[in-house]
XYZ file of C-alpha atoms in Angstrom:
172
model
C -5.337 39.019 -5.283
C -3.769 35.743 -4.218
C -5.218 32.433 -5.286
C -4.452 29.711 -2.785
C -4.548 26.003 -3.490
C -5.534 23.966 -0.280
C -4.614 20.445 -0.793
C -6.650 18.169 1.578
C -8.952 21.054 2.041
C -12.074 19.239 3.119
C -10.302 17.687 6.148
C -10.590 19.297 9.559
C -7.559 21.683 9.404
C -8.088 22.377 5.557
C -11.753 23.317 6.048
C -11.125 25.467 9.044
C -8.231 27.260 7.103
C -10.665 27.758 4.004
C -13.204 29.371 6.453
C -10.404 31.715 7.736
C -9.332 32.564 4.074
C -12.919 33.300 3.132
C -13.447 35.738 6.036
C -10.307 37.512 4.873
C -11.477 37.669 1.323
C -8.639 35.397 0.113
C -9.606 33.461 -2.990
C -8.907 29.675 -2.711
C -9.472 26.297 -4.362
C -9.842 23.150 -2.522
C -8.285 20.056 -4.003
C -9.038 16.879 -2.193
C -9.475 13.032 -3.059
C -12.081 12.613 -0.455
C -10.417 9.653 1.183
C -10.562 11.225 4.692
C -13.833 13.264 4.493
C -17.200 13.326 2.717
C -18.476 15.543 -0.033
C -21.028 17.017 2.286
C -18.251 19.001 3.882
C -18.466 21.331 0.923
C -22.125 22.137 1.543
C -21.540 22.732 5.319
C -18.518 24.886 4.564
C -20.508 26.949 1.970
C -23.145 27.588 4.516
C -20.488 28.794 7.069
C -18.793 31.020 4.616
C -21.840 32.087 2.692
C -20.146 31.596 -0.707
C -19.543 28.857 -3.327
C -16.425 26.691 -3.041
C -14.076 26.292 -5.694
C -13.444 22.420 -5.572
C -11.655 20.001 -7.635
C -11.584 16.248 -6.649
C -8.241 14.786 -7.324
C -5.187 13.005 -5.846
C -1.909 14.776 -5.070
C -0.015 11.968 -6.813
C -1.456 13.252 -10.104
C 1.264 15.792 -11.014
C -0.289 16.659 -14.370
C -3.756 17.375 -12.836
C -2.040 19.574 -10.347
C -0.113 21.521 -12.964
C -3.257 22.013 -14.917
C -5.007 23.392 -11.950
C -2.197 25.649 -10.811
C -2.085 27.205 -14.251
C -5.701 27.452 -15.071
C -6.512 28.986 -11.657
C -3.484 31.198 -11.447
C -2.507 29.789 -8.068
C 0.124 31.860 -6.234
C 0.508 29.783 -2.932
C -0.187 26.372 -1.612
C -1.442 25.155 1.798
C -0.536 21.534 1.952
C -2.766 19.564 4.295
C -3.348 16.422 2.011
C -2.130 13.209 3.764
C -3.148 9.872 5.186
C -3.334 10.551 8.831
C -4.171 7.673 11.031
C -1.262 6.339 13.242
C -3.077 3.031 13.674
C -3.651 2.653 9.939
C 0.043 3.556 9.322
C 1.171 0.552 11.250
C -1.054 -1.673 9.144
C -0.476 0.020 5.709
C 3.033 1.571 5.815
C 3.676 1.391 2.127
C 0.315 3.217 1.388
C 1.291 5.959 3.913
C 4.758 6.444 2.326
C 3.321 6.541 -1.088
C 0.661 8.968 -0.475
C 2.480 11.346 2.063
C 5.870 11.304 0.597
C 5.252 10.636 -3.172
C 2.164 12.808 -3.074
C 4.226 15.753 -1.593
C 6.920 15.222 -4.184
C 4.324 15.294 -6.970
C 2.996 18.462 -5.617
C 6.347 19.979 -5.418
C 7.200 19.084 -8.999
C 3.828 20.611 -10.142
C 4.778 23.800 -8.151
C 8.368 23.974 -9.607
C 7.109 23.440 -13.224
C 4.432 26.295 -12.688
C 6.868 28.496 -10.720
C 4.806 28.631 -7.728
C 7.129 28.524 -4.722
C 5.110 29.535 -1.770
C 4.179 26.690 0.405
C 2.814 26.041 3.891
C 3.202 22.414 5.031
C 1.142 20.837 7.857
C 3.224 18.519 9.847
C 2.326 16.606 12.905
C 3.386 16.386 16.607
C 3.883 12.666 16.071
C 7.327 13.593 14.482
C 8.585 13.828 18.186
C 7.631 10.419 19.301
C 7.613 9.860 23.002
C 8.288 13.204 24.565
C 11.255 13.905 26.762
C 9.580 16.981 28.194
C 6.214 18.813 28.082
C 5.097 20.981 26.447
C 6.896 19.736 23.385
C 8.475 22.633 21.375
C 10.242 22.601 17.964
C 13.595 22.238 19.763
C 12.564 18.793 20.897
C 14.406 15.825 19.281
C 12.667 14.383 16.225
C 12.120 10.524 16.491
C 8.811 9.108 15.300
C 7.572 5.708 16.681
C 5.197 5.136 13.671
C 5.159 5.292 9.958
C 2.602 8.212 9.921
C 5.126 10.290 11.862
C 8.030 9.013 9.817
C 6.389 10.243 6.574
C 6.130 13.722 8.126
C 9.806 13.644 9.099
C 10.889 12.673 5.525
C 8.689 15.424 3.952
C 10.120 18.014 6.570
C 13.754 16.976 5.421
C 12.784 17.145 1.682
C 11.496 20.683 2.359
C 14.408 21.635 4.324
C 16.792 20.548 1.390
C 14.711 22.274 -0.973
C 15.082 25.650 0.616
C 18.703 25.026 1.442
C 19.617 24.472 -2.128
C 17.224 26.797 -3.791
C 16.504 29.928 -1.892
C 13.634 31.036 -4.312
C 11.200 28.878 -2.410
C 9.257 30.216 0.566
C 8.278 27.250 3.012
């Protein structure tokens, strides 16, 4: 059975994904630093899925903690939703956004490489497209963010693109 690590798993997308995994009897662990959510989300999610949540509080910038969790829990895949997410806040604190969203992802990728877990789903954002040239926006649209949050997502997409381009053992 697959053991899935969900980073940012108590946020909106992460918690809904956890619910879907539970319905499909896929074992998962939620890893979250609680910066974008409240601990009470665990109780609500447990009520919805009618099972106890395997949860570890932690920061994705903590590579050693990620390595320990991946090894201890026999993780086979990662769903990466952890990020700072406010466009407005990213304008006020761009360095914090770059540190968390980019350096945090690099930390996660290092932990995955060390533990030989190379299956990753990354959650990007429509903000990578900036002001749309046409609607609906599709993946062929030019990428040109107009804020630091979107720019962090672009940089991570480029990192992941390079990763699979030069190491075909990754599945992203």
